Short mmCIF file of C-alpha atoms in Angstrom, two decimals:
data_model
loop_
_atom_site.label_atom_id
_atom_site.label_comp_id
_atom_site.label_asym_id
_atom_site.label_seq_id
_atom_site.Cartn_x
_atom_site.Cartn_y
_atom_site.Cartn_z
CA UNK O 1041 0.00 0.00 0.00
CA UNK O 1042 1.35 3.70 -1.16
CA UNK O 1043 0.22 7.00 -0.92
CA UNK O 1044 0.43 10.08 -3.38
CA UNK O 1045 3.02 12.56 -2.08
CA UNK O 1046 2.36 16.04 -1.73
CA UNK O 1047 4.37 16.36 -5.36
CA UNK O 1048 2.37 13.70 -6.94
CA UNK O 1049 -0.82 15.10 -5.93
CA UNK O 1050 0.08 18.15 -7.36
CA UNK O 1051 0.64 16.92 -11.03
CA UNK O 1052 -2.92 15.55 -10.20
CA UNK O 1053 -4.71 18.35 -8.63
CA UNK O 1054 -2.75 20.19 -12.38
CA UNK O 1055 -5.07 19.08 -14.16
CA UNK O 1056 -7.15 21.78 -16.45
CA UNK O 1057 -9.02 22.05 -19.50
CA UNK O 1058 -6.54 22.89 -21.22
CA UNK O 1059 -3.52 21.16 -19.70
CA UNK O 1060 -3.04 17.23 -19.08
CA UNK O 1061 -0.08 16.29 -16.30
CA UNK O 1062 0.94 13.48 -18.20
CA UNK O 1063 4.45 12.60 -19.92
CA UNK O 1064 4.91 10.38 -22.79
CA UNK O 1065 7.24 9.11 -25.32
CA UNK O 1066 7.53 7.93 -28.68
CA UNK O 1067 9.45 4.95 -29.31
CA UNK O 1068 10.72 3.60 -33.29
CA UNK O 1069 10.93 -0.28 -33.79
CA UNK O 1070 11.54 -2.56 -36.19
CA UNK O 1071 8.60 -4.68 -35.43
CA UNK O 1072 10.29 -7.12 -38.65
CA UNK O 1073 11.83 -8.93 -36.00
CA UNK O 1074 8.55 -9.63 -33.82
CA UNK O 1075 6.72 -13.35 -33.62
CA UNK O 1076 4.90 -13.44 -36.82
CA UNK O 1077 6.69 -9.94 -38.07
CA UNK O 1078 4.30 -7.89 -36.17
CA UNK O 1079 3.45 -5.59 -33.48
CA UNK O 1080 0.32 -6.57 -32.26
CA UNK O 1081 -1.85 -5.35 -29.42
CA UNK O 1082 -2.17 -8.61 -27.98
CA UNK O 1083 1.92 -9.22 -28.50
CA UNK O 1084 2.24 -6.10 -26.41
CA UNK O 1085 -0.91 -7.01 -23.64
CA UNK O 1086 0.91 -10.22 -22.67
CA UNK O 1087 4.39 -8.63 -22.37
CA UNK O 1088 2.81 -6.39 -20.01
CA UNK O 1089 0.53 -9.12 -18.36
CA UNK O 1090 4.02 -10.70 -17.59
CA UNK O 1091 5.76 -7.79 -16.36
CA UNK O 1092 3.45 -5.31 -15.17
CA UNK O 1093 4.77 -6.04 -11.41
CA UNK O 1094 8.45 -5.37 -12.39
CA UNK O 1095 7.56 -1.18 -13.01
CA UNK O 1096 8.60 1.67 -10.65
CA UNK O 1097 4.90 1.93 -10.43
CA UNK O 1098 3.17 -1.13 -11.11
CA UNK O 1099 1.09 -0.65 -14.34
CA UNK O 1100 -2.27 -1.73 -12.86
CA UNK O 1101 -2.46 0.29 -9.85
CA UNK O 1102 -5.14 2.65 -9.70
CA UNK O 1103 -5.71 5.39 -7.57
CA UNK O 1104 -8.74 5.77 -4.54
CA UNK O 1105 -9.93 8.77 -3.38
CA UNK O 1106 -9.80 9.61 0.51
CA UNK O 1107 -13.52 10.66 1.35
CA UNK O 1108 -13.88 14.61 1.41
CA UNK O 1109 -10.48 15.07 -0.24
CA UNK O 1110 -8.90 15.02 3.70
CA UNK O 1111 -5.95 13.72 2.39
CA UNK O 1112 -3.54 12.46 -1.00
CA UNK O 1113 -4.83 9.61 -2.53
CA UNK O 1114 -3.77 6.06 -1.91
CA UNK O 1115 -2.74 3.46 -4.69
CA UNK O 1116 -4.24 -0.51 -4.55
CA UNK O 1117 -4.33 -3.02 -7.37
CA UNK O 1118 -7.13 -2.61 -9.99
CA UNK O 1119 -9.25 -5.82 -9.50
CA UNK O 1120 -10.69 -5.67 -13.42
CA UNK O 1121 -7.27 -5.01 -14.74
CA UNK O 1122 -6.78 -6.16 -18.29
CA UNK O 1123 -3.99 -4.67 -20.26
CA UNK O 1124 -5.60 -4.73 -23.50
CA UNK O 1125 -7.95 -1.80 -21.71
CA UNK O 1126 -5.07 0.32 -21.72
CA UNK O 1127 -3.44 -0.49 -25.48
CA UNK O 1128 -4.69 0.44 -28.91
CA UNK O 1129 -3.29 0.30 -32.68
CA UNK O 1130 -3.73 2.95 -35.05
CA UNK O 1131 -2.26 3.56 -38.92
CA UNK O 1132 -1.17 6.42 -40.64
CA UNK O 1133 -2.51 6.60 -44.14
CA UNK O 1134 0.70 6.54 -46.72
CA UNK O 1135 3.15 7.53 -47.28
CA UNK O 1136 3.65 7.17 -43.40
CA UNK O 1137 5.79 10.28 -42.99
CA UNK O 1138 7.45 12.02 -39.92
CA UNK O 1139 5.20 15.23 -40.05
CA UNK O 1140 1.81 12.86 -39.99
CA UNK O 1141 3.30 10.71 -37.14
CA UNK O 1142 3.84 13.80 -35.06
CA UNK O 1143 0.39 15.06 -36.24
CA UNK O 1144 -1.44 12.07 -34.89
CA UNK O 1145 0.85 12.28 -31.79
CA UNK O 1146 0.19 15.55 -30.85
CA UNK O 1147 -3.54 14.87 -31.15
CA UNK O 1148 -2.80 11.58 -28.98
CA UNK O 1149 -1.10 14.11 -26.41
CA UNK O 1150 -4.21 16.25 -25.97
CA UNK O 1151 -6.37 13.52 -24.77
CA UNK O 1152 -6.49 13.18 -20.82
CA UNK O 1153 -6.21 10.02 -19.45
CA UNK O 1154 -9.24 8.07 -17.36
CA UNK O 1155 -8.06 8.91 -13.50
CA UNK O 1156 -10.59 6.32 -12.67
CA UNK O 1157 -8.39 3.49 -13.94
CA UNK O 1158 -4.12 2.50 -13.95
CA UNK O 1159 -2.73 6.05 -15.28
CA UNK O 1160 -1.42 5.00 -18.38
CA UNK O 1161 -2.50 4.22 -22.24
CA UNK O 1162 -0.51 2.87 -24.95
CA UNK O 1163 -1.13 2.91 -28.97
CA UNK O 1164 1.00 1.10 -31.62
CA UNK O 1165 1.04 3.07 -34.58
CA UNK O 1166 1.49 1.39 -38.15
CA UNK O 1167 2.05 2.44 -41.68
CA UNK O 1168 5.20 4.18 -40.73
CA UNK O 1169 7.68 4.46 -43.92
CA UNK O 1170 10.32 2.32 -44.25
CA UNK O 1171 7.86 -0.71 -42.19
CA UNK O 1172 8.67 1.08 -38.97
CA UNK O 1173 5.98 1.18 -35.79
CA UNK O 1174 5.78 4.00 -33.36
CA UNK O 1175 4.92 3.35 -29.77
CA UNK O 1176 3.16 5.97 -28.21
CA UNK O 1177 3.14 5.77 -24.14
CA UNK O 1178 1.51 7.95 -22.04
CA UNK O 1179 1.77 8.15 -17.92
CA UNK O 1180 0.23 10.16 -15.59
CA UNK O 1181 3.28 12.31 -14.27
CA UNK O 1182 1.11 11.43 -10.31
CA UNK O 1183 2.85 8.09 -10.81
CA UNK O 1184 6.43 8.44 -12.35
CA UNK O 1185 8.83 11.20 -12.47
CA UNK O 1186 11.21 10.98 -15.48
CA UNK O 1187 13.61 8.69 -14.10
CA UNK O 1188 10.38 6.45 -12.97
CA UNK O 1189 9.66 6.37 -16.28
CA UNK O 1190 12.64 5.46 -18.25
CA UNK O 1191 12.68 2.35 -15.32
CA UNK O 1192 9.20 1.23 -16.44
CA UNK O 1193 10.17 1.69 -19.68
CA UNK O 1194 13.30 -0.33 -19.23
CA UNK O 1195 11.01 -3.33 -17.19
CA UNK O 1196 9.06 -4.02 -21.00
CA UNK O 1197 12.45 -3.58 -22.84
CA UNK O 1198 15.21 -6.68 -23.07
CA UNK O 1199 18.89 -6.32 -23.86
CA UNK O 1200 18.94 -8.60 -26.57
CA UNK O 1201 16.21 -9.81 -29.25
CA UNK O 1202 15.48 -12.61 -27.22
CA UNK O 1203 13.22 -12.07 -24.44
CA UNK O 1204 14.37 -12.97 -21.00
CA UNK O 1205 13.10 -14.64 -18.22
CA UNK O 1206 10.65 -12.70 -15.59
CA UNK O 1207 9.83 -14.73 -12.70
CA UNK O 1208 6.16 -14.42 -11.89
CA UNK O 1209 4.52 -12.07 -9.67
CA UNK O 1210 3.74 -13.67 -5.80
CA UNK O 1211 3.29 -10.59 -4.20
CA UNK O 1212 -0.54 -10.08 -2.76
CA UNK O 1213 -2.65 -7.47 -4.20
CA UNK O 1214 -2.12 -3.76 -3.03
CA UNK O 1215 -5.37 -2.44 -1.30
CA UNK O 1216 -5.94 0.63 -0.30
CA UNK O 1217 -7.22 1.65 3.56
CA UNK O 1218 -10.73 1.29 4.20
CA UNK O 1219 -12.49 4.14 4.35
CA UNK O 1220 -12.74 4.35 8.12
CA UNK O 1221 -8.95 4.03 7.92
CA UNK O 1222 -8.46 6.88 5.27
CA UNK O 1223 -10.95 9.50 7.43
CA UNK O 1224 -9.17 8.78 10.42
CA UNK O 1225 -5.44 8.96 9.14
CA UNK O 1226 -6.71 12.44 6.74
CA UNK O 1227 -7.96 13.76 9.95
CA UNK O 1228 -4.78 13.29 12.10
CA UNK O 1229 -2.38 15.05 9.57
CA UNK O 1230 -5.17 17.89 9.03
CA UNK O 1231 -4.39 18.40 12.93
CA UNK O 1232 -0.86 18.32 12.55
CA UNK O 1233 -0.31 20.13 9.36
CA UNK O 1234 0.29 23.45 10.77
CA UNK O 1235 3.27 22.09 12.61
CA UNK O 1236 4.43 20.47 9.18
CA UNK O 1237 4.01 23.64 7.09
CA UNK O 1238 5.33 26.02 9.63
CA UNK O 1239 8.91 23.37 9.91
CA UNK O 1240 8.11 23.77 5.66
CA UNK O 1241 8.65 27.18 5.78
CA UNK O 1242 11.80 27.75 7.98
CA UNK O 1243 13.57 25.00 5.64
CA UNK O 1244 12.47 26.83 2.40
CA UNK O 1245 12.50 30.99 3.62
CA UNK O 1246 16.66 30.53 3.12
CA UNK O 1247 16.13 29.30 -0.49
CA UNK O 1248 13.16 31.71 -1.66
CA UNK O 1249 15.44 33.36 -4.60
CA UNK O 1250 15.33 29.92 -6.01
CA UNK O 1251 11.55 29.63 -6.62
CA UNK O 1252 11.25 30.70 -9.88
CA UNK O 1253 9.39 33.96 -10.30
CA UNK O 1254 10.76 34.78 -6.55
CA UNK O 1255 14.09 35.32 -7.35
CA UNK O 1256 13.41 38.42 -9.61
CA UNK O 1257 11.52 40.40 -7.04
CA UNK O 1258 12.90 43.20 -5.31
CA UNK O 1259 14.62 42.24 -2.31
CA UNK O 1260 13.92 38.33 -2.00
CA UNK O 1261 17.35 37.78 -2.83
CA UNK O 1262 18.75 39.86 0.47
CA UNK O 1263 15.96 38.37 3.00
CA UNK O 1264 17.43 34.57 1.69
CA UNK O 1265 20.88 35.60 1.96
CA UNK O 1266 20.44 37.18 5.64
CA UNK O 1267 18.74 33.86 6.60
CA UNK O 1268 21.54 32.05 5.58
CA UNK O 1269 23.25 34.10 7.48
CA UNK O 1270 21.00 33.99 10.59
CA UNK O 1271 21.12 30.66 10.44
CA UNK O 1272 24.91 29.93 10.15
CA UNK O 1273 25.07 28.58 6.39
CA UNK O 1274 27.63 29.12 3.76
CA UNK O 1275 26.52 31.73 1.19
CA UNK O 1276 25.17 30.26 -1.90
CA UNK O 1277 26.38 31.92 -5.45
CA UNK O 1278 24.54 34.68 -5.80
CA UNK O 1279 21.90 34.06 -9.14
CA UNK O 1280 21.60 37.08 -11.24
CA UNK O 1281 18.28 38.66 -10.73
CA UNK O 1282 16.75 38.24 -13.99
CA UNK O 1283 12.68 38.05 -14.98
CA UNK O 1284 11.06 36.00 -17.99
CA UNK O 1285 10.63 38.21 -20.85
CA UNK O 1286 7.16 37.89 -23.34
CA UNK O 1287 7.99 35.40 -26.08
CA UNK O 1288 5.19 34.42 -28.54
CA UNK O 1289 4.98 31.11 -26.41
CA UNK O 1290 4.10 32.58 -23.16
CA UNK O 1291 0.75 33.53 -23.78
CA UNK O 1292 -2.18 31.60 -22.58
CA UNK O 1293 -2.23 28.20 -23.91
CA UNK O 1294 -5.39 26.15 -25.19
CA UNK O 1295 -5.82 22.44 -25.74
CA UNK O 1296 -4.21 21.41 -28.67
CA UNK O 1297 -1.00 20.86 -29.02
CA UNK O 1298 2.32 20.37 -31.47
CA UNK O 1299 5.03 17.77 -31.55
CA UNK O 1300 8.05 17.65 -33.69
CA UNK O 1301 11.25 14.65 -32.96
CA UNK O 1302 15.02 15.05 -33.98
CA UNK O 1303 18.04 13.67 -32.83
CA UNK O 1304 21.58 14.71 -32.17
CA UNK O 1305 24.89 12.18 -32.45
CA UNK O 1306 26.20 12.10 -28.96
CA UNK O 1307 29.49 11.75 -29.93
CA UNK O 1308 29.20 15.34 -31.47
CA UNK O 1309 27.97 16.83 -28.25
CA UNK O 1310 31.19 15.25 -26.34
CA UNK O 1311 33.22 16.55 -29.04
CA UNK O 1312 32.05 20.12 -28.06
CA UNK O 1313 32.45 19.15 -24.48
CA UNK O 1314 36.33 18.70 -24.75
CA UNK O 1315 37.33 21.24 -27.11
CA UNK O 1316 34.98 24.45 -24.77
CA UNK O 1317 34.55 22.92 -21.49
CA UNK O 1318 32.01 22.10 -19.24
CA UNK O 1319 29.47 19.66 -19.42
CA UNK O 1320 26.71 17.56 -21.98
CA UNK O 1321 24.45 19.18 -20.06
CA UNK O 1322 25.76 22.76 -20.87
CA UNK O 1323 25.93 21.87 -24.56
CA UNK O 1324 22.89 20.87 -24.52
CA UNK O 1325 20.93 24.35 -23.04
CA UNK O 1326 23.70 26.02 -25.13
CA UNK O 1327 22.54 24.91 -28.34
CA UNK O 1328 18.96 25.30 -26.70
CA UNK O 1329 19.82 28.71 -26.44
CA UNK O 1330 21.24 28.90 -29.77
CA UNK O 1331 18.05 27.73 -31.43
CA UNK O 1332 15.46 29.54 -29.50
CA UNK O 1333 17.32 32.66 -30.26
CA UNK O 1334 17.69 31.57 -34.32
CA UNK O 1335 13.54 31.03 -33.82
CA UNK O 1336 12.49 34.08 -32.49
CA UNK O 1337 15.04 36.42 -33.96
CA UNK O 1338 13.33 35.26 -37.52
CA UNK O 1339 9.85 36.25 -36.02
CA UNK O 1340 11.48 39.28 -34.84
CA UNK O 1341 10.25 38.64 -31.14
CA UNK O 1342 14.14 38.35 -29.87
CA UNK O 1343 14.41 39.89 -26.22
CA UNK O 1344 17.36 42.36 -25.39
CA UNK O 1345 17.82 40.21 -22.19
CA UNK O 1346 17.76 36.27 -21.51
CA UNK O 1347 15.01 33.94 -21.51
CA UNK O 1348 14.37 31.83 -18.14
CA UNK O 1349 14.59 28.00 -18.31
CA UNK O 1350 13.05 25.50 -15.81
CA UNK O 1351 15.56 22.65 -15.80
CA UNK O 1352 14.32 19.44 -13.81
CA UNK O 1353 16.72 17.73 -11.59
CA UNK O 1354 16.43 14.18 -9.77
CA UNK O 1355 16.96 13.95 -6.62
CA UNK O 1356 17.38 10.15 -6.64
CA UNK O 1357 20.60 9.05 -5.15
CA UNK O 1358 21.68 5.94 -2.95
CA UNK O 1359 18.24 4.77 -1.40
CA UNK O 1360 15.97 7.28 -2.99
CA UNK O 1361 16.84 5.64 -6.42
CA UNK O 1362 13.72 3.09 -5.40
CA UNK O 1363 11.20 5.54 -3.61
CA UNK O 1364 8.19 5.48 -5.00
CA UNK O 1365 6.61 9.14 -6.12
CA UNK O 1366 8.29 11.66 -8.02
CA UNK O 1367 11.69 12.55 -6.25
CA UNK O 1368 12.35 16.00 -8.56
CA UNK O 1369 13.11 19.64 -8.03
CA UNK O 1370 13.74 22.45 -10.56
CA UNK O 1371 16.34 25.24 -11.19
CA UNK O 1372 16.20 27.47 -12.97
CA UNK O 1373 18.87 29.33 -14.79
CA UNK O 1374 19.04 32.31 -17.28
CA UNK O 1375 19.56 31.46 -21.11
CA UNK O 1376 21.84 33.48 -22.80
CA UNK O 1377 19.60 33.85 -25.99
CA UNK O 1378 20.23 37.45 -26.21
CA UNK O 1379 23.98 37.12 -26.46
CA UNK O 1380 24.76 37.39 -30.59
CA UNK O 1381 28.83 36.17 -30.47
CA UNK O 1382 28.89 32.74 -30.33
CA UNK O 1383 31.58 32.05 -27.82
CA UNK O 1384 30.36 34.78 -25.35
CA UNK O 1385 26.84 32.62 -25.49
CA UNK O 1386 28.54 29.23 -24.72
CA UNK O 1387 30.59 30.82 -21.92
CA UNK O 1388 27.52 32.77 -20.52
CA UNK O 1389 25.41 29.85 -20.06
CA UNK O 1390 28.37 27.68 -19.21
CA UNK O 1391 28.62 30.30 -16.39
CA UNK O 1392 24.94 30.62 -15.54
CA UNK O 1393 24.63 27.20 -15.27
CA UNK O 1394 27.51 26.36 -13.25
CA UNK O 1395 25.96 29.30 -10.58
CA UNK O 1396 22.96 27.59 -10.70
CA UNK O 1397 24.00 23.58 -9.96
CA UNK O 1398 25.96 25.27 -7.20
CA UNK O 1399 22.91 26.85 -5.27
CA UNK O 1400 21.07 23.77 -6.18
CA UNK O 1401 23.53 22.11 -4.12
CA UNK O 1402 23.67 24.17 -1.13
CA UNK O 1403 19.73 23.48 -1.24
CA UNK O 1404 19.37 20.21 -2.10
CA UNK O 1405 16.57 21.66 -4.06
CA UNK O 1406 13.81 20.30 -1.35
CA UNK O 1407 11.83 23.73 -1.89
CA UNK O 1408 9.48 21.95 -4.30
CA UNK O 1409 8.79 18.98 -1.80
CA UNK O 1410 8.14 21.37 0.78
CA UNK O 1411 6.09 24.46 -0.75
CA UNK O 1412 3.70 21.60 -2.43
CA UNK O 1413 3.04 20.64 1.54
CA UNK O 1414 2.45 23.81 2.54
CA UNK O 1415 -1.31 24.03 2.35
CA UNK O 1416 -3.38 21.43 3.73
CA UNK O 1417 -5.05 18.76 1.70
CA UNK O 1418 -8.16 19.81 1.26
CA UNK O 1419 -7.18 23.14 -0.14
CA UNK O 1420 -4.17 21.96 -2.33
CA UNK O 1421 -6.66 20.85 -5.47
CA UNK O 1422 -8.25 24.51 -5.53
CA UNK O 1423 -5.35 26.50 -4.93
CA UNK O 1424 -3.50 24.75 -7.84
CA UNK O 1425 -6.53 25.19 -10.38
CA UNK O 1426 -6.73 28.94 -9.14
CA UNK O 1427 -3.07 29.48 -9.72
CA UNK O 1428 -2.71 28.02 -13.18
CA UNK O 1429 -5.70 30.41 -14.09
CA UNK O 1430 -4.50 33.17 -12.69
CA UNK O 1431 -1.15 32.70 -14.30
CA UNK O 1432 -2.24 34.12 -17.47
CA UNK O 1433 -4.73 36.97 -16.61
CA UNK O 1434 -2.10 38.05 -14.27
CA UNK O 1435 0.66 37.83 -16.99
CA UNK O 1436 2.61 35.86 -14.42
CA UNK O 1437 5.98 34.38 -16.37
CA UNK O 1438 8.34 32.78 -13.78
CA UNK O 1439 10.14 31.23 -16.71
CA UNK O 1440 9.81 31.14 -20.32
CA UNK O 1441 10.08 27.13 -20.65
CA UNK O 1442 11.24 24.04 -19.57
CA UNK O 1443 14.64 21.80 -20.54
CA UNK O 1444 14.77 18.36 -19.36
CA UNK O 1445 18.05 16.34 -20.00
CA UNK O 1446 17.13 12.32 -19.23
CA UNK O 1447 20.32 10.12 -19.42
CA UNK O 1448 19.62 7.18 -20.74
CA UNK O 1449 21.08 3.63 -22.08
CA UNK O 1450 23.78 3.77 -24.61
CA UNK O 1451 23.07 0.12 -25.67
CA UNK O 1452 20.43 -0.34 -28.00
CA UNK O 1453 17.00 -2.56 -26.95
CA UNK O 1454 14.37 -4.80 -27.79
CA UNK O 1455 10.66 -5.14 -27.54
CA UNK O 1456 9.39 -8.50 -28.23
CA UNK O 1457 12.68 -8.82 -30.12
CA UNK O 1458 12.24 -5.32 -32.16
CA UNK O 1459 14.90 -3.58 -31.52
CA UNK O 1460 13.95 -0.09 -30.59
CA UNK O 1461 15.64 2.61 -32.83
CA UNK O 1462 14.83 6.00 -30.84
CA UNK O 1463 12.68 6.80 -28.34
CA UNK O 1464 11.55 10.60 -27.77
CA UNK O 1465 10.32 12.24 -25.24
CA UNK O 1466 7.22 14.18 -24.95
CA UNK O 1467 6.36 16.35 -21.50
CA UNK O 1468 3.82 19.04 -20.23
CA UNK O 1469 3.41 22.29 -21.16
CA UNK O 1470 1.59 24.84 -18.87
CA UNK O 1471 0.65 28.77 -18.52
CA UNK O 1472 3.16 28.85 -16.04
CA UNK O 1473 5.64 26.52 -17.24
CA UNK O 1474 5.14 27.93 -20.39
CA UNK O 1475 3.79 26.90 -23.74
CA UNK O 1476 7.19 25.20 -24.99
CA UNK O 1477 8.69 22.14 -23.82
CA UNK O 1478 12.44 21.10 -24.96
CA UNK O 1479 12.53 17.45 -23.41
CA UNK O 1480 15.77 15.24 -24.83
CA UNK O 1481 16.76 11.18 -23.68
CA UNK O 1482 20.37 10.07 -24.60
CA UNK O 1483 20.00 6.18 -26.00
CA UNK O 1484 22.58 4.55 -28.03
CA UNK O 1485 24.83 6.64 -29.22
CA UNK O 1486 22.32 9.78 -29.87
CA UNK O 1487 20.54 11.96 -27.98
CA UNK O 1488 16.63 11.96 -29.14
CA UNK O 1489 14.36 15.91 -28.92
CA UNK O 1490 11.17 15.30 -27.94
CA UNK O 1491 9.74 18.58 -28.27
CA UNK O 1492 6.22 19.40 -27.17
CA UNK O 1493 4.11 22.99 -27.64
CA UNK O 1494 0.72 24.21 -27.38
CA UNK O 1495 -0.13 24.17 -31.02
CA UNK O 1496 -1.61 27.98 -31.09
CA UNK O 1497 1.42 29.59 -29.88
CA UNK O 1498 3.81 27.44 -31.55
CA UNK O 1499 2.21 25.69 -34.66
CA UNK O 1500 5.52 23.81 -36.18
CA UNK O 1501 7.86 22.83 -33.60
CA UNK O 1502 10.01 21.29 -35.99
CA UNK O 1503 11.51 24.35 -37.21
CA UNK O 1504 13.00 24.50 -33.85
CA UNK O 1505 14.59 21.08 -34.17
CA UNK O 1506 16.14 22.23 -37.30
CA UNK O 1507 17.82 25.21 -35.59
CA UNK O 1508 18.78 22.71 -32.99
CA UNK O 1509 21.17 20.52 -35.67
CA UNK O 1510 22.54 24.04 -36.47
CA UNK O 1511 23.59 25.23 -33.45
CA UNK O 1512 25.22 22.22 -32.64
CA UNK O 1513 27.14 22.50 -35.95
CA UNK O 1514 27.98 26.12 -35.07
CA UNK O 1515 29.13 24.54 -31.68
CA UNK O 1516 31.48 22.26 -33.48
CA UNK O 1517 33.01 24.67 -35.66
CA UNK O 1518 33.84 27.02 -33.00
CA UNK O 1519 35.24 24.32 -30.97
CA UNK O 1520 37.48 23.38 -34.22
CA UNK O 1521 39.06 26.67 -34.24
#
């Protein structure tokens, strides 16, 4: 028996008309290689009948509702569970290309998914050119974080074409409390709460300049350092006190929304690393930076100062590698898109970034775990709805947009012995996250660009991916000179 986390239940309580708290990717096989040379939606049910238990969160856990909302919901075992509930197959009418598969997955993106049952969906998409399938997965972002995910991911995939062994599940069915239970446990932490938020606060007041949003208001930044201070902790780097400018995707978004894929060669990105310094991680918001700026410059919306990206961090290490919920934080860093030399913008964000990891540090970045507990249950649900509504009337921009960097496998794997090609992620977009999500996963050799917008603000993401392989090239030539 689990429980949502005050994080998780935030991603739930996120939930809008016209945004969905779910993440998703698309992966590529070459189903050739599958019994009977096919991808099939029973192939995939049994594979997941087989190895649903094996998941960070096990795919047929569903959620139950504490009476009143007292309290986070709990997780148990769906008693009707049949995977072939969850899966569907689709085809793409020819020629199969890459602009209708991320057409059909950006419609699959705007669909919520059914809270009442396991939080996930999956559709096998034929007619691909070239005989490929896509495999579209979608999960709640209540139940996996992106390292969650790649681990669920990784309990369906094999190392080698031939499937291994999975020894079958013993374990008794998860149930949730009885209701009794629930009312009686929601009431005792509604009594203690204030303690809880109040010891919330003190561990967060030091750290307010990295809330995003915070930092940029007039004298946050001195209150957190004289806390530090007060309470005898080493000064963290001071951030530069910097506010999200308007771009054309930080206006209010609506339901639909764009995807475009691309990959980079890892090797390339390493390359880069070497010859300038610093880390993949820096190349990769550099040549972010590079292409946003190539993107709105043509539009002529280019701001005189930098844009603000949300990066996500994990916070899994030693033990918390196999703690349920989502174990994240964010930073947030400036993004030196208004730089127009080259080598100044690699060194600025090099720079901004490297300030940033280091207050990250000092913090652990436990802000997010702690402001998400600060209200009581009961009021959490409305409070989030309010805010993401009042984001955009109150032209509210803590940042611009979110970067995500997932490391992943650099061995290539196999579903029901298809070996997968590429596998791109696809993330959330909000009006406070913004209406742009950059979202890459390094597998075999490459890193893949899952890029996800709202499609009114930003109708062709692709465009963006195409700046990306440029300012990676522009990367490569400086660091040849």
């Amino acid at each position: 028996m689990s429980q949502l986390t005050t994080v998780d239940a935030t991603f739930l309580h996120a939930e809008t008309d016209t945004t969905h708290a779910h993440i998703a990717g698309l992966g590529l096989v070459d189903a050739g290689k599958c019994p009977g040379g096919r991808l099939t939606v029973p192939l995939v049910a049994e594979l997941v009948r087989e190895r649903a238990h094996l998941a960070a969160r096990p795919l047929r856990q569903r959620l139950v509702q504490v009476p009143f909302g007292l309290d986070n919901p709990y997780w148990e075992d769906d008693p009707d569970f049949e995977p072939e509930r969850h899966i569907s197959e689709i085809g793409l009418p020819a020629p199969g290309t890459a602009r209708q598969l991320a057409d059909i997955v950006g419609m699959l993106h705007e669909q919520p998914l059914d809270l009442a049952r396991p939080l996930w969906e999956l559709v096998l998409i034929q007619g691909l050119q070239g005989g490929l399938t896509a495999v579209y997965v979608k999960v709640h972002h209540a139940a996996v974080d992106g390292v969650m995910a790649a681990e669920t991911l990784a309990a369906l995939l094999d190392l080698s074409p031939e499937p291994r062994e999975v020894p079958a599940d013993e374990s008794a069915p998860a149930v949730a409390p009885s209701m009794i239970d629930m009312v009686g446990t929601g009431l005792l932490r509604a009594a203690l709460h204030p303690v809880r938020s109040a010891v919330s606060l003190v561990r967060t007041a030091p750290y307010l300049d990295e809330i995003p949003g915070l930092g940029a208001v007039p004298g946050v930044s001195l209150v957190a350092s004289a806390l530090q201070g007060a309470l005898r902790r080493p000064g963290s780097p001071k951030p530069p006190r910097t506010s999200a400018p308007p771009t054309p995707f930080n206006l209010p978004i609506g339901r639909r929304r764009s995807v475009a894929f691309g990959e980079l060669p890892l090797a390339q990105i390493k390359e880069v690393r070497r010859a300038l310094g610093g880390s993949v991680n820096d190349v990769v918001m550099a040549v972010c930076a590079t292409a946003l700026r190539q993107w709105l410059d043509k539009r002529g919306d280019l701001p005189d100062r930098p844009l603000v990206a949300a990066v996500p961090v994990s916070l899994r290490r030693g033990a918390a590698v196999a703690e349920p919920g989502n174990q994240l934080s964010l930073m947030t860093a400036p993004l030196a898109t208004h730089i127009p030399d080259p080598a100044d913008r690699y060194a600025a964000v090099r720079h901004d970034m490297d300030v940033a990891k280091r207050r990250f540090t000092r913090s652990s970045g436990a802000w997010v775990r702690d402001m998400s507990g600060v209200l009581p249950a009961p009021l959490t649900a409305a409070v989030t709805k309010l805010a993401l509504q009042a984001a955009p009337a109150l032209s509210l921009r803590p940042v611009n947009l979110m970067i995500s960097n997932v490391p992943g496998p650099q061995f290539p794997l196999y579903l029901r012995g298809a070996k997968v090609l590429g596998y791109y992620p696809i993330s959330v977009v909000t009006d406070v996250s913004g209406g742009l999500n950059i979202t890459v996963f390094s597998y075999d050799g490459k890193v893949n660009i899952g890029i996800v917008a709202c499609r009114d603000l930003v109708p062709d993401p692709s465009e963006i991916v195409d700046h990306l392989v440029d300012a990676l090239d522009e990367l490569k030539a400086l660091s040849r000179e």
